[in-house]
Tab-separated table of C-alpha atoms in Angstrom:
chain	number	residue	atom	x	y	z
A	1	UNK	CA	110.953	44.468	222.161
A	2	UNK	CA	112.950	42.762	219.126
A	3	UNK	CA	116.045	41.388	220.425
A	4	UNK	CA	117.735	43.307	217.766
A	5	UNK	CA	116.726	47.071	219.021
A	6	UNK	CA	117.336	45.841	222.358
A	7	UNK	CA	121.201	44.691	221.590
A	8	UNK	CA	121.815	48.026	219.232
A	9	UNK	CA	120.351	50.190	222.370
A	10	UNK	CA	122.516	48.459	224.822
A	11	UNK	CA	125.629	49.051	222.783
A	12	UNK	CA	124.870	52.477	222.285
A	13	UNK	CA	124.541	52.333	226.136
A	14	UNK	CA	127.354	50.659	226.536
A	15	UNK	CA	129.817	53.063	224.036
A	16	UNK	CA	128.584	56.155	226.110
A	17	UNK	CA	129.726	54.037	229.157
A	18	UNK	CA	133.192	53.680	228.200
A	19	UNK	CA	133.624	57.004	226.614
A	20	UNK	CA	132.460	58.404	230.241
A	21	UNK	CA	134.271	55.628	232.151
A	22	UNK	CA	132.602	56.951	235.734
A	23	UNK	CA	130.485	55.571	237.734
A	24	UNK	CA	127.888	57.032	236.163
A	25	UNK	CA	129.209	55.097	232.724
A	26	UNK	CA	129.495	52.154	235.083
A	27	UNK	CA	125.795	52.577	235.675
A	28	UNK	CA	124.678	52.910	232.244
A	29	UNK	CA	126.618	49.487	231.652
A	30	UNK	CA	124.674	47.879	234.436
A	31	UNK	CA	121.255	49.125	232.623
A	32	UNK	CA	122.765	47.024	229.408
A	33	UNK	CA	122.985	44.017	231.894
A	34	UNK	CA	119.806	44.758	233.299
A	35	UNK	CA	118.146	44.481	229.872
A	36	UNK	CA	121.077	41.559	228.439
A	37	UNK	CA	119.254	39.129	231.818
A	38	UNK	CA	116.048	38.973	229.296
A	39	UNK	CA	118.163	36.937	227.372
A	40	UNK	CA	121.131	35.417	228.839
A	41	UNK	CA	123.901	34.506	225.960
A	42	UNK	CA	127.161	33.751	226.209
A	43	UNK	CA	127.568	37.094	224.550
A	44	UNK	CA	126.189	39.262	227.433
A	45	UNK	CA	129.624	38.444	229.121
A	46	UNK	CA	130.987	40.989	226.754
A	47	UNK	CA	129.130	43.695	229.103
A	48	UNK	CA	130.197	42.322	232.463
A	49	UNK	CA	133.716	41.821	231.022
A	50	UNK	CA	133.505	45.865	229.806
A	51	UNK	CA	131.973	47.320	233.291
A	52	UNK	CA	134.960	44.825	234.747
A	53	UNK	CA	137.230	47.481	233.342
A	54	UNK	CA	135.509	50.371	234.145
A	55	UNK	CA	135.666	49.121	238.237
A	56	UNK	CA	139.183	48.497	237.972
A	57	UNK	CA	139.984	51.744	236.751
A	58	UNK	CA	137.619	52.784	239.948
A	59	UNK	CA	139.319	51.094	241.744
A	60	UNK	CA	136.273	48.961	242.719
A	61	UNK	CA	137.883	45.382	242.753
A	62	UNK	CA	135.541	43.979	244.562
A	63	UNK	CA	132.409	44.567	242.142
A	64	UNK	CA	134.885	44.087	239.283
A	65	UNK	CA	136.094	40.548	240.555
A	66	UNK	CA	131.928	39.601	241.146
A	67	UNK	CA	131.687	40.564	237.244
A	68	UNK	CA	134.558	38.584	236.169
A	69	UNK	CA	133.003	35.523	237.989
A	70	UNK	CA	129.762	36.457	236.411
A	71	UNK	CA	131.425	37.057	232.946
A	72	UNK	CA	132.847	33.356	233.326
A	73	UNK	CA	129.682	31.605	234.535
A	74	UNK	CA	128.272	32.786	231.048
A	75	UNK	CA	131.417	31.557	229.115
A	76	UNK	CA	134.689	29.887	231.039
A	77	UNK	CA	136.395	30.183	227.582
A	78	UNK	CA	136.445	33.945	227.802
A	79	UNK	CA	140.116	35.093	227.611
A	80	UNK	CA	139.034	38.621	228.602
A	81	UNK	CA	137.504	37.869	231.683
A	82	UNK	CA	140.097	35.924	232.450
A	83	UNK	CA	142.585	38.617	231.962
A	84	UNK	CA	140.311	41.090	233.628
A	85	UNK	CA	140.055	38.188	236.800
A	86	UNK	CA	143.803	38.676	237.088
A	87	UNK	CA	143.207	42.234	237.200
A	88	UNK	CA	141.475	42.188	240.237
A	89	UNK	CA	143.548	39.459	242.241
A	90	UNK	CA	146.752	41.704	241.482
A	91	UNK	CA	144.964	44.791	242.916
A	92	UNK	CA	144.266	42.720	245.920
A	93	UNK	CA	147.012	41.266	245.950
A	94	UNK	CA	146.246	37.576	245.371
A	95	UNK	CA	149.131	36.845	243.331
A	96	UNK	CA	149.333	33.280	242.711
A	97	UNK	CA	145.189	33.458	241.709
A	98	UNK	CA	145.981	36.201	239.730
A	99	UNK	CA	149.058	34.008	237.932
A	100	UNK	CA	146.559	30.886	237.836
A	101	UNK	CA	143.855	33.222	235.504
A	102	UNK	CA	146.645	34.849	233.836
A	103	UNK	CA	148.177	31.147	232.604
A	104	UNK	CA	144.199	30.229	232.002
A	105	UNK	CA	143.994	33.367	229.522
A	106	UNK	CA	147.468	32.676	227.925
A	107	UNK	CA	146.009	29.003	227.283
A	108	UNK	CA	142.804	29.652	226.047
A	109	UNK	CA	144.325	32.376	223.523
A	110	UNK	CA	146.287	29.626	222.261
A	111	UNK	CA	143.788	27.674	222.000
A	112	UNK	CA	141.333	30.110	220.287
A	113	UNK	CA	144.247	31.471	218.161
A	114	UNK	CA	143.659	35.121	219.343
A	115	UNK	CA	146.546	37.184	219.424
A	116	UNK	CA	146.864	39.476	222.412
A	117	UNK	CA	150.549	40.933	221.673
A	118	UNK	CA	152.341	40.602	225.017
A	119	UNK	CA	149.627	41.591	227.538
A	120	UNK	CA	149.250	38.029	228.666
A	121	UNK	CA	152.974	37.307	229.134
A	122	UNK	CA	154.079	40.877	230.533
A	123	UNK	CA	151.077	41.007	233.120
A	124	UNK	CA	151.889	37.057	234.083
A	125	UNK	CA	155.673	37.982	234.552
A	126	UNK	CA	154.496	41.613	236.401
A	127	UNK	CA	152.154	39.179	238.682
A	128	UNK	CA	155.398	36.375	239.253
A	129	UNK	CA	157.887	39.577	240.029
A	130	UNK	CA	154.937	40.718	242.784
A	131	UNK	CA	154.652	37.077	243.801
A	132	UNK	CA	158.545	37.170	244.388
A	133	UNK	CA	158.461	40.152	246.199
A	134	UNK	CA	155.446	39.316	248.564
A	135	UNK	CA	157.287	36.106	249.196
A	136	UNK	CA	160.512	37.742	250.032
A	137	UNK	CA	158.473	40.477	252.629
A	138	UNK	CA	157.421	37.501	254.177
A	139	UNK	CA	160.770	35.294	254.765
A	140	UNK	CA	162.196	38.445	255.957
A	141	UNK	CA	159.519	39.503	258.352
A	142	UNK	CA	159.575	35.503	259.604
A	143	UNK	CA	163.308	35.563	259.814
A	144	UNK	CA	162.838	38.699	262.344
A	145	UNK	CA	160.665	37.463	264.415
A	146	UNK	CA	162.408	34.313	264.801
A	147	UNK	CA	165.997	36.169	265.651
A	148	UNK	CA	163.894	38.492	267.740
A	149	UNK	CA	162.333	35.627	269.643
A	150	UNK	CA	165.977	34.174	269.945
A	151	UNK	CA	167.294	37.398	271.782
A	152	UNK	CA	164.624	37.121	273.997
A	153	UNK	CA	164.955	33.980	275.422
């Protein structure tokens, strides 16, 4: 098969995929990967990146953090999966990874002079504000259980 065909048949697959956004769509994006392994560029992150979003919106973090990996493998200068990395560490609440990639994507947009409005800098201070707040949960629960084991005794 030309390359060509192949990469105009896997977008079509991979436009149906988002317009379903199921798992089904997730499916039809794993059939573009399927087909992108023939010939691994630093383009076929694109479709790793893409089904990233469709498992967070699943709620599948798990998959979606394996893609992001994946996606970053094929090109660590990819400010998407980046972006899409934090994503996944908020959802499971790994905060200070989900910072690290954030400052990563922030960095490399610079660098690459993309403009991203204020998705970077609004999900990085979202992520510190959770980071905060997990941290604060924490010193409080200590501080219980250290007056609790000071009644005891």
């Amino acid at each position: 098969i030309d390359v060509r065909i192949e990469v105009a048949w896997s977008d079509a697959l991979y436009k149906i995929a988002c317009a379903i956004c199921n798992v089904r769509g997730c499916t039809c994006v794993c059939v573009c990967i399927h087909l992108a392994n023939r010939t691994v560029t630093p383009q076929w992150r694109l479709y790793y990146t893409n089904r990233t979003l469709c498992q967070v919106k699943l709620q599948a973090e798990r998959q979606s953090l394996a893609d992001c990996k994946h996606a970053l493998e094929l090109d660590p200068h990819s400010v998407k999966a980046h972006f899409f990395l934090c994503q996944c560490h908020l959802e499971l609440e790994n905060y200070n990874e989900a910072i690290g990639n954030l400052q990563r994507a922030y960095n490399l947009a610079k660098e690459q002079r993309l403009n991203f409005g204020d998705d970077i800098p609004s999900a990085l201070r979202v992520a510190e504000e959770k980071r905060i707040n997990q941290e604060n949960k924490l010193h409080a629960y200590l501080t219980k259980l250290i007056l609790a084991e000071k009644e005891s005794l």
